[in-house]
PDB file of C-alpha atoms in Angstrom:
ATOM      1  CA  MET A   1     -50.616  78.068  79.035  1.00 51.00           C
ATOM      2  CA  GLY A   2     -48.050  80.679  77.986  1.00 50.00           C
ATOM      3  CA  LEU A   3     -50.077  83.461  79.626  1.00 46.00           C
ATOM      4  CA  ALA A   4     -50.203  81.530  82.906  1.00 47.00           C
ATOM      5  CA  ILE A   5     -46.418  81.045  82.844  1.00 50.00           C
ATOM      6  CA  ALA A   6     -45.802  84.701  82.068  1.00 46.00           C
ATOM      7  CA  ILE A   7     -48.067  85.779  84.899  1.00 50.00           C
ATOM      8  CA  ALA A   8     -46.505  83.322  87.343  1.00 46.00           C
ATOM      9  CA  LEU A   9     -42.988  84.496  86.442  1.00 48.00           C
ATOM     10  CA  GLY A  10     -44.004  88.132  86.857  1.00 54.00           C
ATOM     11  CA  ALA A  11     -45.560  87.437  90.172  1.00 48.00           C
ATOM     12  CA  ALA A  12     -42.516  85.519  91.367  1.00 47.00           C
ATOM     13  CA  ALA A  13     -40.173  88.307  90.245  1.00 52.00           C
ATOM     14  CA  LEU A  14     -42.317  90.891  92.119  1.00 50.00           C
ATOM     15  CA  ILE A  15     -42.342  88.816  95.273  1.00 52.00           C
ATOM     16  CA  VAL A  16     -38.576  88.348  95.167  1.00 48.00           C
ATOM     17  CA  ALA A  17     -38.020  92.103  94.644  1.00 52.00           C
ATOM     18  CA  LEU A  18     -40.363  92.993  97.478  1.00 50.00           C
ATOM     19  CA  THR A  19     -38.979  90.469  99.992  1.00 56.00           C
ATOM     20  CA  ARG A  20     -35.281  91.030  99.447  1.00 58.00           C
ATOM     21  CA  PRO A  21     -33.611  92.398 102.590  1.00 57.00           C
ATOM     22  CA  THR A  22     -32.232  95.938 102.358  1.00 52.00           C
ATOM     23  CA  THR A  23     -28.677  96.820 103.283  1.00 52.00           C
ATOM     24  CA  SER A  24     -29.450  99.966 105.229  1.00 49.00           C
ATOM     25  CA  GLY A  25     -27.488 100.390 108.460  1.00 48.00           C
ATOM     26  CA  THR A  26     -28.333 102.056 111.717  1.00 49.00           C
ATOM     27  CA  ALA A  27     -28.236 105.837 112.104  1.00 50.00           C
ATOM     28  CA  ALA A  28     -25.283 105.505 114.424  1.00 50.00           C
ATOM     29  CA  GLY A  29     -23.406 103.382 111.946  1.00 47.00           C
ATOM     30  CA  LEU A  30     -24.022 105.844 109.189  1.00 50.00           C
ATOM     31  CA  ALA A  31     -22.904 108.806 111.242  1.00 55.00           C
ATOM     32  CA  THR A  32     -19.526 107.237 112.139  1.00 59.00           C
ATOM     33  CA  SER A  33     -18.541 105.644 108.885  1.00 70.00           C
ATOM     34  CA  ALA A  34     -16.636 107.683 106.250  1.00 72.00           C
ATOM     35  CA  PRO A  35     -18.169 107.757 102.781  1.00 77.00           C
ATOM     36  CA  ALA A  36     -16.440 105.475 100.299  1.00 84.00           C
ATOM     37  CA  THR A  37     -14.434 107.121  97.544  1.00 91.00           C
ATOM     38  CA  TYR A  38     -14.013 105.725  94.083  1.00 95.00           C
ATOM     39  CA  THR A  39     -11.632 106.414  91.238  1.00 96.00           C
ATOM     40  CA  SER A  40     -12.891 108.119  88.125  1.00 96.00           C
ATOM     41  CA  ALA A  41     -12.290 104.774  86.301  1.00 97.00           C
ATOM     42  CA  GLU A  42     -14.569 102.963  88.794  1.00 97.00           C
ATOM     43  CA  VAL A  43     -17.255 105.605  88.380  1.00 97.00           C
ATOM     44  CA  ALA A  44     -16.986 105.426  84.629  1.00 97.00           C
ATOM     45  CA  ALA A  45     -17.196 101.613  84.630  1.00 98.00           C
ATOM     46  CA  ALA A  46     -20.277 101.688  86.907  1.00 98.00           C
ATOM     47  CA  HIS A  47     -21.846 104.275  84.568  1.00 98.00           C
ATOM     48  CA  GLN A  48     -21.067 102.196  81.465  1.00 98.00           C
ATOM     49  CA  LYS A  49     -22.513  99.018  83.024  1.00 98.00           C
ATOM     50  CA  LEU A  50     -25.707 100.825  84.093  1.00 98.00           C
ATOM     51  CA  CYS A  51     -26.153 102.237  80.596  1.00 98.00           C
ATOM     52  CA  GLU A  52     -25.597  98.875  78.950  1.00 98.00           C
ATOM     53  CA  VAL A  53     -28.224  97.349  81.227  1.00 98.00           C
ATOM     54  CA  TYR A  54     -30.594 100.296  80.779  1.00 97.00           C
ATOM     55  CA  LYS A  55     -30.431 100.049  76.944  1.00 97.00           C
ATOM     56  CA  LEU A  56     -31.110  96.303  77.055  1.00 96.00           C
ATOM     57  CA  VAL A  57     -34.120  96.536  79.409  1.00 96.00           C
ATOM     58  CA  ALA A  58     -35.502  99.652  77.664  1.00 95.00           C
ATOM     59  CA  HIS A  59     -35.412  97.790  74.355  1.00 95.00           C
ATOM     60  CA  ALA A  60     -37.173  94.735  75.896  1.00 94.00           C
ATOM     61  CA  VAL A  61     -39.871  96.961  77.452  1.00 94.00           C
ATOM     62  CA  GLN A  62     -40.331  98.791  74.142  1.00 92.00           C
ATOM     63  CA  ILE A  63     -40.865  95.518  72.293  1.00 93.00           C
ATOM     64  CA  ASP A  64     -43.158  93.842  74.821  1.00 89.00           C
ATOM     65  CA  THR A  65     -45.229  96.862  75.683  1.00 86.00           C
ATOM     66  CA  ASN A  66     -46.077  97.315  72.020  1.00 86.00           C
ATOM     67  CA  SER A  67     -47.195  93.700  71.554  1.00 82.00           C
ATOM     68  CA  ASP A  68     -50.726  92.372  71.714  1.00 80.00           C
ATOM     69  CA  ASP A  69     -50.065  90.475  74.960  1.00 81.00           C
ATOM     70  CA  PRO A  70     -50.413  92.573  78.099  1.00 81.00           C
ATOM     71  CA  ALA A  71     -49.004  89.818  80.271  1.00 84.00           C
ATOM     72  CA  PHE A  72     -45.679  89.993  78.452  1.00 85.00           C
ATOM     73  CA  ALA A  73     -45.694  93.773  78.975  1.00 85.00           C
ATOM     74  CA  ARG A  74     -46.198  93.362  82.737  1.00 89.00           C
ATOM     75  CA  VAL A  75     -43.628  90.643  83.102  1.00 92.00           C
ATOM     76  CA  THR A  76     -41.097  92.591  81.120  1.00 92.00           C
ATOM     77  CA  SER A  77     -41.669  95.726  83.093  1.00 93.00           C
ATOM     78  CA  VAL A  78     -41.193  93.897  86.426  1.00 94.00           C
ATOM     79  CA  ASN A  79     -38.120  92.153  85.162  1.00 96.00           C
ATOM     80  CA  ALA A  80     -36.682  95.443  83.852  1.00 96.00           C
ATOM     81  CA  ALA A  81     -37.240  97.036  87.265  1.00 97.00           C
ATOM     82  CA  MET A  82     -35.475  94.152  88.997  1.00 97.00           C
ATOM     83  CA  VAL A  83     -32.508  94.168  86.655  1.00 97.00           C
ATOM     84  CA  LEU A  84     -32.079  97.947  87.058  1.00 98.00           C
ATOM     85  CA  ASP A  85     -32.364  97.583  90.839  1.00 98.00           C
ATOM     86  CA  GLN A  86     -29.801  94.757  90.912  1.00 98.00           C
ATOM     87  CA  THR A  87     -27.431  96.717  88.679  1.00 98.00           C
ATOM     88  CA  VAL A  88     -27.604  99.800  90.979  1.00 98.00           C
ATOM     89  CA  ASN A  89     -27.094  97.651  94.055  1.00 98.00           C
ATOM     90  CA  ALA A  90     -24.055  95.930  92.526  1.00 97.00           C
ATOM     91  CA  ALA A  91     -22.405  99.246  91.602  1.00 97.00           C
ATOM     92  CA  PRO A  92     -21.405 101.213  94.692  1.00 97.00           C
ATOM     93  CA  ALA A  93     -19.248 103.502  92.532  1.00 97.00           C
ATOM     94  CA  LEU A  94     -22.316 104.671  90.594  1.00 97.00           C
ATOM     95  CA  ALA A  95     -22.795 108.491  90.639  1.00 96.00           C
ATOM     96  CA  ASN A  96     -25.822 109.634  92.727  1.00 96.00           C
ATOM     97  CA  ASP A  97     -27.553 111.135  89.674  1.00 97.00           C
ATOM     98  CA  ASP A  98     -27.203 107.871  87.714  1.00 98.00           C
ATOM     99  CA  ARG A  99     -28.419 105.882  90.725  1.00 98.00           C
ATOM    100  CA  SER A 100     -31.483 108.038  91.327  1.00 98.00           C
ATOM    101  CA  ALA A 101     -32.451 108.082  87.632  1.00 98.00           C
ATOM    102  CA  ALA A 102     -32.269 104.234  87.426  1.00 98.00           C
ATOM    103  CA  LEU A 103     -34.158 103.680  90.632  1.00 98.00           C
ATOM    104  CA  ALA A 104     -36.848 106.170  89.603  1.00 98.00           C
ATOM    105  CA  LEU A 105     -37.351 104.326  86.353  1.00 98.00           C
ATOM    106  CA  ALA A 106     -37.410 100.975  88.120  1.00 98.00           C
ATOM    107  CA  GLU A 107     -40.111 102.287  90.473  1.00 98.00           C
ATOM    108  CA  ALA A 108     -42.086 103.664  87.540  1.00 97.00           C
ATOM    109  CA  TYR A 109     -41.877 100.260  85.772  1.00 96.00           C
ATOM    110  CA  THR A 110     -43.220  98.373  88.835  1.00 96.00           C
ATOM    111  CA  HIS A 111     -45.927 100.983  89.461  1.00 95.00           C
ATOM    112  CA  ALA A 112     -47.059 100.842  85.812  1.00 93.00           C
ATOM    113  CA  SER A 113     -47.156  97.026  85.984  1.00 92.00           C
ATOM    114  CA  ALA A 114     -49.326  97.097  89.031  1.00 93.00           C
ATOM    115  CA  VAL A 115     -51.658  99.719  87.564  1.00 92.00           C
ATOM    116  CA  ALA A 116     -51.901  97.687  84.331  1.00 88.00           C
ATOM    117  CA  SER A 117     -53.440  94.837  86.319  1.00 87.00           C
ATOM    118  CA  VAL A 118     -56.440  96.928  87.432  1.00 89.00           C
ATOM    119  CA  ILE A 119     -57.171  99.371  84.631  1.00 86.00           C
ATOM    120  CA  THR A 120     -60.072  99.263  82.175  1.00 79.00           C
ATOM    121  CA  GLY A 121     -57.969 100.002  79.129  1.00 80.00           C
ATOM    122  CA  ARG A 122     -55.206 102.159  77.641  1.00 78.00           C
ATOM    123  CA  GLY A 123     -57.407 105.242  77.879  1.00 85.00           C
ATOM    124  CA  ASP A 124     -57.862 104.861  81.655  1.00 89.00           C
ATOM    125  CA  PRO A 125     -56.589 108.057  83.412  1.00 91.00           C
ATOM    126  CA  GLU A 126     -54.670 106.091  86.011  1.00 93.00           C
ATOM    127  CA  TRP A 127     -52.899 104.129  83.240  1.00 88.00           C
ATOM    128  CA  ARG A 128     -52.121 107.340  81.304  1.00 92.00           C
ATOM    129  CA  ALA A 129     -50.491 108.837  84.463  1.00 95.00           C
ATOM    130  CA  ALA A 130     -48.446 105.644  85.012  1.00 93.00           C
ATOM    131  CA  ALA A 131     -47.354 105.497  81.386  1.00 91.00           C
ATOM    132  CA  ASP A 132     -46.472 109.238  81.403  1.00 95.00           C
ATOM    133  CA  ALA A 133     -44.349 108.620  84.562  1.00 97.00           C
ATOM    134  CA  VAL A 134     -42.510 105.775  82.814  1.00 95.00           C
ATOM    135  CA  ASN A 135     -41.901 107.939  79.779  1.00 95.00           C
ATOM    136  CA  ALA A 136     -40.596 110.845  81.928  1.00 98.00           C
ATOM    137  CA  LYS A 137     -38.239 108.555  83.916  1.00 98.00           C
ATOM    138  CA  ASP A 138     -37.115 106.906  80.698  1.00 96.00           C
ATOM    139  CA  ALA A 139     -36.298 110.298  79.211  1.00 97.00           C
ATOM    140  CA  ARG A 140     -34.193 111.019  82.292  1.00 98.00           C
ATOM    141  CA  MET A 141     -32.307 107.742  81.781  1.00 97.00           C
ATOM    142  CA  LYS A 142     -31.797 108.560  78.088  1.00 96.00           C
ATOM    143  CA  ALA A 143     -30.241 111.840  79.237  1.00 97.00           C
ATOM    144  CA  VAL A 144     -27.933 109.938  81.557  1.00 97.00           C
ATOM    145  CA  CYS A 145     -26.975 107.256  79.030  1.00 96.00           C
ATOM    146  CA  GLY A 146     -27.582 108.774  75.647  1.00 89.00           C
ATOM    147  CA  PRO A 147     -29.901 107.436  72.973  1.00 74.00           C
ATOM    148  CA  GLY A 148     -30.034 103.644  72.486  1.00 61.00           C
TER     149      GLY A 148
END
């Protein structure tokens, strides 16, 4: 029962993430609008919020990916990706390096979750590549935010 609920929640989270409309504008609109500017305090606050969220989701992923229940690991990875994505989207003052590091980790989490559904075990080369990508992107976020 718990496994079915975890899988259903993970699937629902993935569907929501994939069907959310984007906020991209037209090429003409982008060419004529001036880039927004933010104060150093706004940039620092956005950075702090991202790092708080990153440390929370990284801890959750660490716990659930080291458990004996692969469903929890997949659900947690998808949820972590969504939370990072939402945090980035809610923080327009976020520095580009912070933004790209967080989005890269979110993408790595969702990719690893998808790969985990079709692999034959932890020794599977496709899984190893996905896990290595998550670890590399996580190291980049640790460089942005410092150790947890």
